[in-house]
mmCIF file of C-alpha atoms in Angstrom:
data_model
loop_
_atom_site.group_PDB
_atom_site.id
_atom_site.type_symbol
_atom_site.label_atom_id
_atom_site.label_comp_id
_atom_site.label_asym_id
_atom_site.label_seq_id
_atom_site.Cartn_x
_atom_site.Cartn_y
_atom_site.Cartn_z
ATOM 1 C CA MET A 372 -35.600 8.043 15.310
ATOM 2 C CA LEU A 373 -34.898 10.755 17.859
ATOM 3 C CA ALA A 374 -37.127 13.814 17.830
ATOM 4 C CA GLY A 375 -35.533 16.616 15.875
ATOM 5 C CA VAL A 376 -33.069 14.374 14.044
ATOM 6 C CA SER A 377 -33.031 15.388 10.419
ATOM 7 C CA ALA A 378 -33.987 13.218 7.497
ATOM 8 C CA LEU A 379 -30.457 13.852 6.239
ATOM 9 C CA HIS A 380 -29.030 11.936 9.197
ATOM 10 C CA SER A 381 -31.336 9.028 8.346
ATOM 11 C CA THR A 382 -30.234 9.084 4.706
ATOM 12 C CA TYR A 383 -26.545 8.907 5.562
ATOM 13 C CA MET A 384 -27.174 6.319 8.268
ATOM 14 C CA GLN A 385 -28.934 4.174 5.661
ATOM 15 C CA ALA A 386 -25.695 4.306 3.651
ATOM 16 C CA ALA A 387 -23.801 3.172 6.762
ATOM 17 C CA LEU A 388 -26.330 0.353 7.208
ATOM 18 C CA ASP A 389 -25.666 -0.695 3.605
ATOM 19 C CA GLU A 390 -22.002 -0.990 4.565
ATOM 20 C CA ALA A 391 -22.962 -2.999 7.651
ATOM 21 C CA ARG A 392 -24.899 -5.399 5.431
ATOM 22 C CA ALA A 393 -21.804 -5.749 3.215
ATOM 23 C CA ALA A 394 -19.812 -6.660 6.327
ATOM 24 C CA LEU A 395 -22.440 -9.232 7.258
ATOM 25 C CA ALA A 396 -22.282 -10.760 3.772
ATOM 26 C CA ALA A 397 -18.498 -11.075 4.197
ATOM 27 C CA GLY A 398 -18.859 -12.814 7.569
ATOM 28 C CA GLU A 399 -17.757 -9.749 9.505
ATOM 29 C CA VAL A 400 -19.455 -8.101 12.482
ATOM 30 C CA PRO A 401 -22.051 -5.902 10.726
ATOM 31 C CA VAL A 402 -20.738 -2.401 11.377
ATOM 32 C CA GLY A 403 -20.620 0.223 8.662
ATOM 33 C CA ALA A 404 -19.418 3.813 8.504
ATOM 34 C CA VAL A 405 -19.795 6.760 6.150
ATOM 35 C CA ILE A 406 -17.948 10.093 6.323
ATOM 36 C CA VAL A 407 -19.637 13.154 4.870
ATOM 37 C CA SER A 408 -18.061 16.537 4.101
ATOM 38 C CA PRO A 409 -19.576 19.779 5.413
ATOM 39 C CA GLN A 410 -21.034 20.231 1.901
ATOM 40 C CA GLY A 411 -22.808 16.858 2.059
ATOM 41 C CA GLU A 412 -20.430 14.923 -0.190
ATOM 42 C CA VAL A 413 -19.747 11.337 0.819
ATOM 43 C CA LEU A 414 -15.975 11.176 1.310
ATOM 44 C CA ALA A 415 -15.664 7.560 2.429
ATOM 45 C CA ARG A 416 -17.606 4.365 3.035
ATOM 46 C CA ALA A 417 -16.303 1.354 4.895
ATOM 47 C CA HIS A 418 -17.289 -1.694 6.903
ATOM 48 C CA ASN A 419 -15.523 -3.931 9.377
ATOM 49 C CA LEU A 420 -12.740 -6.037 7.858
ATOM 50 C CA ARG A 421 -11.052 -7.419 10.970
ATOM 51 C CA GLU A 422 -11.533 -11.064 9.974
ATOM 52 C CA THR A 423 -10.877 -10.508 6.282
ATOM 53 C CA ASP A 424 -7.671 -8.535 6.853
ATOM 54 C CA GLN A 425 -6.702 -10.276 10.127
ATOM 55 C CA ASP A 426 -6.233 -6.756 11.500
ATOM 56 C CA PRO A 427 -7.567 -5.788 14.932
ATOM 57 C CA THR A 428 -7.675 -2.126 13.853
ATOM 58 C CA ALA A 429 -9.793 -2.737 10.732
ATOM 59 C CA HIS A 430 -12.930 -1.261 12.283
ATOM 60 C CA ALA A 431 -15.338 0.496 9.926
ATOM 61 C CA GLU A 432 -14.563 3.906 11.431
ATOM 62 C CA ILE A 433 -10.775 3.544 11.108
ATOM 63 C CA LEU A 434 -11.045 2.359 7.510
ATOM 64 C CA ALA A 435 -13.386 5.242 6.647
ATOM 65 C CA LEU A 436 -11.040 7.771 8.286
ATOM 66 C CA ARG A 437 -8.134 6.420 6.236
ATOM 67 C CA GLU A 438 -10.108 6.577 2.992
ATOM 68 C CA ALA A 439 -11.394 10.104 3.633
ATOM 69 C CA GLY A 440 -7.879 11.308 4.478
ATOM 70 C CA ARG A 441 -6.475 9.804 1.272
ATOM 71 C CA ARG A 442 -9.290 11.285 -0.771
ATOM 72 C CA LEU A 443 -8.806 14.757 0.678
ATOM 73 C CA GLY A 444 -5.031 14.518 0.810
ATOM 74 C CA ASN A 445 -5.269 15.606 4.441
ATOM 75 C CA TRP A 446 -5.654 13.689 7.694
ATOM 76 C CA ARG A 447 -7.588 16.611 9.190
ATOM 77 C CA LEU A 448 -11.283 16.016 8.517
ATOM 78 C CA SER A 449 -12.459 19.316 9.977
ATOM 79 C CA GLY A 450 -16.173 19.862 9.582
ATOM 80 C CA ALA A 451 -16.862 16.262 8.546
ATOM 81 C CA THR A 452 -19.577 14.054 10.018
ATOM 82 C CA LEU A 453 -19.026 10.354 10.605
ATOM 83 C CA TYR A 454 -22.090 8.083 10.535
ATOM 84 C CA VAL A 455 -21.592 4.665 12.098
ATOM 85 C CA THR A 456 -24.007 1.873 12.907
ATOM 86 C CA LEU A 457 -22.468 1.063 16.311
ATOM 87 C CA GLU A 458 -21.245 3.441 18.984
ATOM 88 C CA PRO A 459 -17.484 3.877 18.545
ATOM 89 C CA CYS A 460 -15.072 1.970 20.770
ATOM 90 C CA PRO A 461 -12.247 3.805 22.586
ATOM 91 C CA MET A 462 -9.750 3.203 19.754
ATOM 92 C CA CYS A 463 -12.110 4.584 17.135
ATOM 93 C CA ALA A 464 -13.299 7.468 19.317
ATOM 94 C CA ALA A 465 -9.719 8.638 19.866
ATOM 95 C CA ALA A 466 -8.936 8.394 16.144
ATOM 96 C CA ILE A 467 -12.138 10.270 15.254
ATOM 97 C CA ALA A 468 -11.294 13.075 17.671
ATOM 98 C CA MET A 469 -7.671 13.311 16.523
ATOM 99 C CA ALA A 470 -8.848 13.467 12.894
ATOM 100 C CA ARG A 471 -10.798 16.594 13.865
ATOM 101 C CA VAL A 472 -14.152 15.115 12.816
ATOM 102 C CA GLU A 473 -16.826 17.591 13.884
ATOM 103 C CA ARG A 474 -19.718 15.221 14.536
ATOM 104 C CA VAL A 475 -20.381 11.532 15.102
ATOM 105 C CA VAL A 476 -23.838 10.133 14.486
ATOM 106 C CA PHE A 477 -24.281 6.549 15.618
ATOM 107 C CA ALA A 478 -27.152 4.078 15.582
ATOM 108 C CA ALA A 479 -26.851 1.361 18.242
ATOM 109 C CA GLN A 480 -25.308 1.759 21.668
ATOM 110 C CA ASP A 481 -22.474 -0.529 22.705
ATOM 111 C CA PRO A 482 -22.774 -1.172 26.452
ATOM 112 C CA ARG A 483 -19.637 -3.342 26.381
ATOM 113 C CA LEU A 484 -17.156 -0.978 24.666
ATOM 114 C CA GLY A 485 -19.042 2.200 23.754
ATOM 115 C CA ALA A 486 -16.942 5.332 24.192
ATOM 116 C CA ALA A 487 -19.662 7.887 23.399
ATOM 117 C CA GLY A 488 -21.604 7.514 26.630
ATOM 118 C CA SER A 489 -22.677 3.900 27.028
ATOM 119 C CA ARG A 490 -19.556 2.706 28.835
ATOM 120 C CA LEU A 491 -17.086 5.584 28.571
ATOM 121 C CA GLN A 492 -17.377 9.298 27.884
ATOM 122 C CA LEU A 493 -14.227 9.590 25.769
ATOM 123 C CA PHE A 494 -15.555 12.323 23.482
ATOM 124 C CA ALA A 495 -16.482 14.373 26.545
ATOM 125 C CA GLU A 496 -13.037 13.752 28.055
ATOM 126 C CA LEU A 497 -11.310 14.957 24.874
ATOM 127 C CA ALA A 498 -13.647 17.918 24.286
ATOM 128 C CA GLY A 499 -11.148 20.496 25.523
ATOM 129 C CA GLU A 500 -8.578 19.376 22.960
ATOM 130 C CA TRP A 501 -10.715 17.959 20.137
ATOM 131 C CA PRO A 502 -14.445 18.689 20.469
ATOM 132 C CA VAL A 503 -16.788 16.253 18.744
ATOM 133 C CA ASP A 504 -20.573 16.588 18.744
ATOM 134 C CA VAL A 505 -22.293 13.240 19.282
ATOM 135 C CA ILE A 506 -25.789 12.166 18.258
ATOM 136 C CA GLY A 507 -26.897 8.651 19.139
ATOM 137 C CA GLY A 508 -29.879 6.475 18.351
ATOM 138 C CA VAL A 509 -30.378 7.283 14.653
ATOM 139 C CA LEU A 510 -31.971 4.166 13.102
ATOM 140 C CA GLU A 511 -30.965 2.320 16.251
ATOM 141 C CA GLU A 512 -33.495 -0.500 15.918
ATOM 142 C CA GLU A 513 -32.360 -1.510 12.435
ATOM 143 C CA ALA A 514 -28.680 -1.493 13.411
ATOM 144 C CA SER A 515 -29.346 -3.353 16.666
ATOM 145 C CA THR A 516 -31.307 -6.037 14.844
ATOM 146 C CA LEU A 517 -28.430 -6.628 12.406
ATOM 147 C CA LEU A 518 -26.002 -7.023 15.293
ATOM 148 C CA LYS A 519 -28.284 -9.216 17.409
ATOM 149 C CA ASP A 520 -29.051 -11.513 14.464
ATOM 150 C CA PHE A 521 -25.343 -11.810 13.625
ATOM 151 C CA PHE A 522 -24.341 -12.763 17.166
ATOM 152 C CA ALA A 523 -27.341 -15.081 17.630
ATOM 153 C CA GLY A 524 -26.170 -16.991 14.560
ATOM 154 C CA ARG A 525 -22.688 -17.353 16.091
ATOM 155 C CA ARG A 526 -23.923 -18.954 19.317
#
């Protein structure tokens, strides 16, 4: 874990990892997401369902954003933190920013499609319109292992 990263981030990331394991059990790419209110209440939990739903937008982050919006009765998730086991892709990063999420905490980097610094700097590009704080590398090894094991089993 990164120096100075709170135990709270680890706790919520563990919940996201639980979602990633649920995705794995369903034959999905093991990515999980959890959205937490500014008061620390879990607003939404989700995992990838692209194969299950035959929906290219059914990424964990998108599904969690939808659930949190329904729960709050508001698409604006101001002050919320999104925990996700894999660095968001461009589609998810744009949706996160437009939902006014305050912070994204991710585990593993995605050098292929990562939009939080690995491949693209989409959050930085959108900062003038929709600022999002980004913290990466929280429980990175555990998330990376889940992903590597999943893809190794597919080859």
